[in-house]
Amino acid sequence: RWGHEGGYFKIAMYPFNQVAQFDKEVAEKLDAFEKLKAAQSSLVHMAQLEESERTKNQLALSLRATLDAIPDMLIEVGIEGTYYSVHSPKSELIPVAVESLVGSNVHQVLPAAAASVAMAAIQEADRQGLSRGAQIELEVPLGKRWFELSVSKKY
């Protein structure tokens, strides 16, 4: 017992080697406990990652089903007119092979007049968030076809 009585101090004393052994045992138990906590945390994190991956895959499948239900072409382009992705349920509506579109530029693929209209719509969508109503005529495997552009800025 520690304390002060009648002007004297009481001091608890333990043999050094017993305290050192006690400290060592406590440290080992704390180290094992920390390792267990770290392992548990890793397992929880792995379970969360697996759940996130499942959710991501389900969302991707849902989005793919939605895109497949839309009869229109969906094209993702950058502000400079570079094609990033193309989705079309009918390849005969695309003026060139899909594989050659990705990475190419609007000016390389479309006739000059159509490229100019498409770029104006992209720039309008960049400024205002949306552009609708621009029309272009393209020669596709089915013959000449008119297309109306609806362009939305991707945030």
PDB file of C-alpha atoms in Angstrom:
ATOM      1  CA  ARG A   1       0.000   0.000   0.000  1.00  0.00           C
ATOM      2  CA  TRP A   2       1.217   3.420  -0.907  1.00  0.00           C
ATOM      3  CA  GLY A   3       0.518   6.357   1.324  1.00  0.00           C
ATOM      4  CA  HIS A   4       1.566   8.801   4.021  1.00  0.00           C
ATOM      5  CA  GLU A   5       0.920   8.209   7.716  1.00  0.00           C
ATOM      6  CA  GLY A   6       2.377  10.166  10.617  1.00  0.00           C
ATOM      7  CA  GLY A   7       5.129  11.791   8.630  1.00  0.00           C
ATOM      8  CA  TYR A   8       6.457   8.536   7.232  1.00  0.00           C
ATOM      9  CA  PHE A   9       6.091   7.205   3.741  1.00  0.00           C
ATOM     10  CA  LYS A  10       5.267   3.621   3.017  1.00  0.00           C
ATOM     11  CA  ILE A  11       6.957   2.268  -0.056  1.00  0.00           C
ATOM     12  CA  ALA A  12       5.970  -0.953  -1.766  1.00  0.00           C
ATOM     13  CA  MET A  13       8.992  -2.787  -3.058  1.00  0.00           C
ATOM     14  CA  TYR A  14       9.210  -5.808  -5.323  1.00  0.00           C
ATOM     15  CA  PRO A  15      12.249  -7.752  -6.336  1.00  0.00           C
ATOM     16  CA  PHE A  16      13.501  -6.359  -9.647  1.00  0.00           C
ATOM     17  CA  ASN A  17      13.473  -9.626 -11.535  1.00  0.00           C
ATOM     18  CA  GLN A  18       9.801 -10.292 -10.649  1.00  0.00           C
ATOM     19  CA  VAL A  19       8.721  -6.861 -11.892  1.00  0.00           C
ATOM     20  CA  ALA A  20      10.758  -7.307 -15.064  1.00  0.00           C
ATOM     21  CA  GLN A  21       9.166 -10.741 -15.603  1.00  0.00           C
ATOM     22  CA  PHE A  22       5.710  -9.251 -14.956  1.00  0.00           C
ATOM     23  CA  ASP A  23       6.389  -6.406 -17.429  1.00  0.00           C
ATOM     24  CA  LYS A  24       7.611  -8.903 -20.003  1.00  0.00           C
ATOM     25  CA  GLU A  25       4.510 -11.110 -19.636  1.00  0.00           C
ATOM     26  CA  VAL A  26       2.207  -8.092 -19.861  1.00  0.00           C
ATOM     27  CA  ALA A  27       4.079  -6.823 -22.919  1.00  0.00           C
ATOM     28  CA  GLU A  28       3.832 -10.244 -24.590  1.00  0.00           C
ATOM     29  CA  LYS A  29       0.103 -10.426 -23.885  1.00  0.00           C
ATOM     30  CA  LEU A  30      -0.404  -6.883 -25.155  1.00  0.00           C
ATOM     31  CA  ASP A  31       1.632  -7.689 -28.284  1.00  0.00           C
ATOM     32  CA  ALA A  32      -0.457 -10.815 -28.909  1.00  0.00           C
ATOM     33  CA  PHE A  33      -3.630  -8.800 -28.329  1.00  0.00           C
ATOM     34  CA  GLU A  34      -2.494  -6.108 -30.803  1.00  0.00           C
ATOM     35  CA  LYS A  35      -1.681  -8.790 -33.379  1.00  0.00           C
ATOM     36  CA  LEU A  36      -5.131 -10.321 -32.862  1.00  0.00           C
ATOM     37  CA  LYS A  37      -6.772  -6.896 -33.265  1.00  0.00           C
ATOM     38  CA  ALA A  38      -4.768  -6.270 -36.430  1.00  0.00           C
ATOM     39  CA  ALA A  39      -5.767  -9.670 -37.835  1.00  0.00           C
ATOM     40  CA  GLN A  40      -9.412  -9.040 -36.984  1.00  0.00           C
ATOM     41  CA  SER A  41      -9.244  -5.614 -38.610  1.00  0.00           C
ATOM     42  CA  SER A  42      -7.725  -7.174 -41.741  1.00  0.00           C
ATOM     43  CA  LEU A  43     -10.497  -9.765 -41.912  1.00  0.00           C
ATOM     44  CA  VAL A  44     -13.167  -7.103 -41.546  1.00  0.00           C
ATOM     45  CA  HIS A  45     -11.465  -5.003 -44.229  1.00  0.00           C
ATOM     46  CA  MET A  46     -11.251  -8.010 -46.573  1.00  0.00           C
ATOM     47  CA  ALA A  47     -14.952  -8.750 -46.041  1.00  0.00           C
ATOM     48  CA  GLN A  48     -15.789  -5.112 -46.808  1.00  0.00           C
ATOM     49  CA  LEU A  49     -13.666  -5.228 -49.964  1.00  0.00           C
ATOM     50  CA  GLU A  50     -15.390  -8.417 -51.103  1.00  0.00           C
ATOM     51  CA  GLU A  51     -18.806  -6.853 -50.475  1.00  0.00           C
ATOM     52  CA  SER A  52     -17.739  -3.711 -52.360  1.00  0.00           C
ATOM     53  CA  GLU A  53     -16.541  -5.838 -55.263  1.00  0.00           C
ATOM     54  CA  ARG A  54     -19.858  -7.738 -55.349  1.00  0.00           C
ATOM     55  CA  THR A  55     -21.786  -4.458 -55.285  1.00  0.00           C
ATOM     56  CA  LYS A  56     -19.590  -3.015 -58.045  1.00  0.00           C
ATOM     57  CA  ASN A  57     -20.141  -6.106 -60.207  1.00  0.00           C
ATOM     58  CA  GLN A  58     -23.907  -5.979 -59.648  1.00  0.00           C
ATOM     59  CA  LEU A  59     -23.972  -2.281 -60.587  1.00  0.00           C
ATOM     60  CA  ALA A  60     -21.919  -2.977 -63.716  1.00  0.00           C
ATOM     61  CA  LEU A  61     -24.325  -5.746 -64.771  1.00  0.00           C
ATOM     62  CA  SER A  62     -27.302  -3.491 -64.077  1.00  0.00           C
ATOM     63  CA  LEU A  63     -25.780  -0.662 -66.097  1.00  0.00           C
ATOM     64  CA  ARG A  64     -24.952  -3.039 -68.951  1.00  0.00           C
ATOM     65  CA  ALA A  65     -28.577  -4.265 -69.005  1.00  0.00           C
ATOM     66  CA  THR A  66     -29.811  -0.667 -69.072  1.00  0.00           C
ATOM     67  CA  LEU A  67     -27.460   0.238 -71.915  1.00  0.00           C
ATOM     68  CA  ASP A  68     -28.469  -2.859 -73.865  1.00  0.00           C
ATOM     69  CA  ALA A  69     -32.148  -1.830 -73.542  1.00  0.00           C
ATOM     70  CA  ILE A  70     -31.494   1.584 -75.109  1.00  0.00           C
ATOM     71  CA  PRO A  71     -31.678   1.380 -78.906  1.00  0.00           C
ATOM     72  CA  ASP A  72     -29.476   4.470 -79.392  1.00  0.00           C
ATOM     73  CA  MET A  73     -25.715   4.709 -79.616  1.00  0.00           C
ATOM     74  CA  LEU A  74     -23.979   5.926 -76.485  1.00  0.00           C
ATOM     75  CA  ILE A  75     -20.577   7.435 -77.102  1.00  0.00           C
ATOM     76  CA  GLU A  76     -18.215   8.864 -74.498  1.00  0.00           C
ATOM     77  CA  VAL A  77     -15.842  11.523 -75.811  1.00  0.00           C
ATOM     78  CA  GLY A  78     -13.415  13.977 -74.259  1.00  0.00           C
ATOM     79  CA  ILE A  79     -13.546  17.750 -74.632  1.00  0.00           C
ATOM     80  CA  GLU A  80     -11.050  17.506 -77.527  1.00  0.00           C
ATOM     81  CA  GLY A  81     -13.239  14.954 -79.357  1.00  0.00           C
ATOM     82  CA  THR A  82     -11.335  11.769 -78.441  1.00  0.00           C
ATOM     83  CA  TYR A  83     -13.547   8.669 -78.281  1.00  0.00           C
ATOM     84  CA  TYR A  84     -13.272   6.876 -74.921  1.00  0.00           C
ATOM     85  CA  SER A  85     -16.047   4.312 -75.205  1.00  0.00           C
ATOM     86  CA  VAL A  86     -18.771   3.334 -77.645  1.00  0.00           C
ATOM     87  CA  HIS A  87     -21.911   1.312 -77.034  1.00  0.00           C
ATOM     88  CA  SER A  88     -24.318   0.537 -79.821  1.00  0.00           C
ATOM     89  CA  PRO A  89     -26.827  -2.288 -80.018  1.00  0.00           C
ATOM     90  CA  LYS A  90     -26.589  -2.050 -83.816  1.00  0.00           C
ATOM     91  CA  SER A  91     -23.102  -1.978 -85.288  1.00  0.00           C
ATOM     92  CA  GLU A  92     -24.578  -1.117 -88.689  1.00  0.00           C
ATOM     93  CA  LEU A  93     -25.294   2.378 -87.302  1.00  0.00           C
ATOM     94  CA  ILE A  94     -21.622   3.097 -86.630  1.00  0.00           C
ATOM     95  CA  PRO A  95     -19.672   4.563 -89.553  1.00  0.00           C
ATOM     96  CA  VAL A  96     -16.502   2.558 -88.714  1.00  0.00           C
ATOM     97  CA  ALA A  97     -15.641  -0.502 -86.617  1.00  0.00           C
ATOM     98  CA  VAL A  98     -16.064   0.085 -82.865  1.00  0.00           C
ATOM     99  CA  GLU A  99     -12.517  -1.141 -82.221  1.00  0.00           C
ATOM    100  CA  SER A 100     -11.098   1.633 -84.392  1.00  0.00           C
ATOM    101  CA  LEU A 101     -13.197   4.364 -82.741  1.00  0.00           C
ATOM    102  CA  VAL A 102     -11.809   4.168 -79.204  1.00  0.00           C
ATOM    103  CA  GLY A 103      -8.719   6.362 -79.012  1.00  0.00           C
ATOM    104  CA  SER A 104      -9.402   8.105 -82.312  1.00  0.00           C
ATOM    105  CA  ASN A 105     -10.744  11.636 -82.694  1.00  0.00           C
ATOM    106  CA  VAL A 106     -14.075  12.946 -84.014  1.00  0.00           C
ATOM    107  CA  HIS A 107     -12.182  14.799 -86.764  1.00  0.00           C
ATOM    108  CA  GLN A 108     -10.546  11.538 -87.900  1.00  0.00           C
ATOM    109  CA  VAL A 109     -13.802   9.579 -88.082  1.00  0.00           C
ATOM    110  CA  LEU A 110     -16.577  11.947 -89.113  1.00  0.00           C
ATOM    111  CA  PRO A 111     -16.893  14.058 -92.247  1.00  0.00           C
ATOM    112  CA  ALA A 112     -15.743  17.643 -91.648  1.00  0.00           C
ATOM    113  CA  ALA A 113     -19.274  19.111 -91.425  1.00  0.00           C
ATOM    114  CA  ALA A 114     -20.471  16.414 -88.997  1.00  0.00           C
ATOM    115  CA  ALA A 115     -17.304  16.712 -86.904  1.00  0.00           C
ATOM    116  CA  SER A 116     -17.795  20.468 -86.674  1.00  0.00           C
ATOM    117  CA  VAL A 117     -21.411  20.064 -85.470  1.00  0.00           C
ATOM    118  CA  ALA A 118     -20.408  17.334 -82.988  1.00  0.00           C
ATOM    119  CA  MET A 119     -17.592  19.453 -81.551  1.00  0.00           C
ATOM    120  CA  ALA A 120     -19.927  22.448 -81.200  1.00  0.00           C
ATOM    121  CA  ALA A 121     -22.373  20.253 -79.258  1.00  0.00           C
ATOM    122  CA  ILE A 122     -19.553  18.933 -77.026  1.00  0.00           C
ATOM    123  CA  GLN A 123     -18.378  22.480 -76.297  1.00  0.00           C
ATOM    124  CA  GLU A 124     -21.934  23.644 -75.563  1.00  0.00           C
ATOM    125  CA  ALA A 125     -22.391  20.754 -73.129  1.00  0.00           C
ATOM    126  CA  ASP A 126     -19.098  21.648 -71.494  1.00  0.00           C
ATOM    127  CA  ARG A 127     -20.285  25.235 -70.941  1.00  0.00           C
ATOM    128  CA  GLN A 128     -23.947  24.600 -70.108  1.00  0.00           C
ATOM    129  CA  GLY A 129     -23.972  20.985 -68.898  1.00  0.00           C
ATOM    130  CA  LEU A 130     -26.223  19.829 -71.745  1.00  0.00           C
ATOM    131  CA  SER A 131     -26.664  20.152 -75.507  1.00  0.00           C
ATOM    132  CA  ARG A 132     -29.611  18.787 -77.460  1.00  0.00           C
ATOM    133  CA  GLY A 133     -30.945  18.987 -80.981  1.00  0.00           C
ATOM    134  CA  ALA A 134     -27.805  19.190 -83.107  1.00  0.00           C
ATOM    135  CA  GLN A 135     -28.133  16.926 -86.157  1.00  0.00           C
ATOM    136  CA  ILE A 136     -25.547  15.260 -88.360  1.00  0.00           C
ATOM    137  CA  GLU A 137     -25.776  13.127 -91.467  1.00  0.00           C
ATOM    138  CA  LEU A 138     -23.515  10.064 -91.703  1.00  0.00           C
ATOM    139  CA  GLU A 139     -22.881   7.344 -94.219  1.00  0.00           C
ATOM    140  CA  VAL A 140     -23.216   4.052 -92.312  1.00  0.00           C
ATOM    141  CA  PRO A 141     -23.431   0.420 -93.497  1.00  0.00           C
ATOM    142  CA  LEU A 142     -27.219   0.863 -93.848  1.00  0.00           C
ATOM    143  CA  GLY A 143     -26.768   3.950 -96.060  1.00  0.00           C
ATOM    144  CA  LYS A 144     -27.114   7.654 -95.271  1.00  0.00           C
ATOM    145  CA  ARG A 145     -28.733   8.311 -91.912  1.00  0.00           C
ATOM    146  CA  TRP A 146     -29.473  11.410 -89.834  1.00  0.00           C
ATOM    147  CA  PHE A 147     -28.565  11.420 -86.152  1.00  0.00           C
ATOM    148  CA  GLU A 148     -29.673  13.819 -83.441  1.00  0.00           C
ATOM    149  CA  LEU A 149     -27.057  14.485 -80.764  1.00  0.00           C
ATOM    150  CA  SER A 150     -27.848  14.710 -77.063  1.00  0.00           C
ATOM    151  CA  VAL A 151     -24.666  15.598 -75.200  1.00  0.00           C
ATOM    152  CA  SER A 152     -24.353  15.756 -71.440  1.00  0.00           C
ATOM    153  CA  LYS A 153     -21.334  16.832 -69.459  1.00  0.00           C
ATOM    154  CA  LYS A 154     -19.926  14.011 -67.358  1.00  0.00           C
ATOM    155  CA  TYR A 155     -18.941  15.189 -63.895  1.00  0.00           C
TER     156      TYR A 155
END
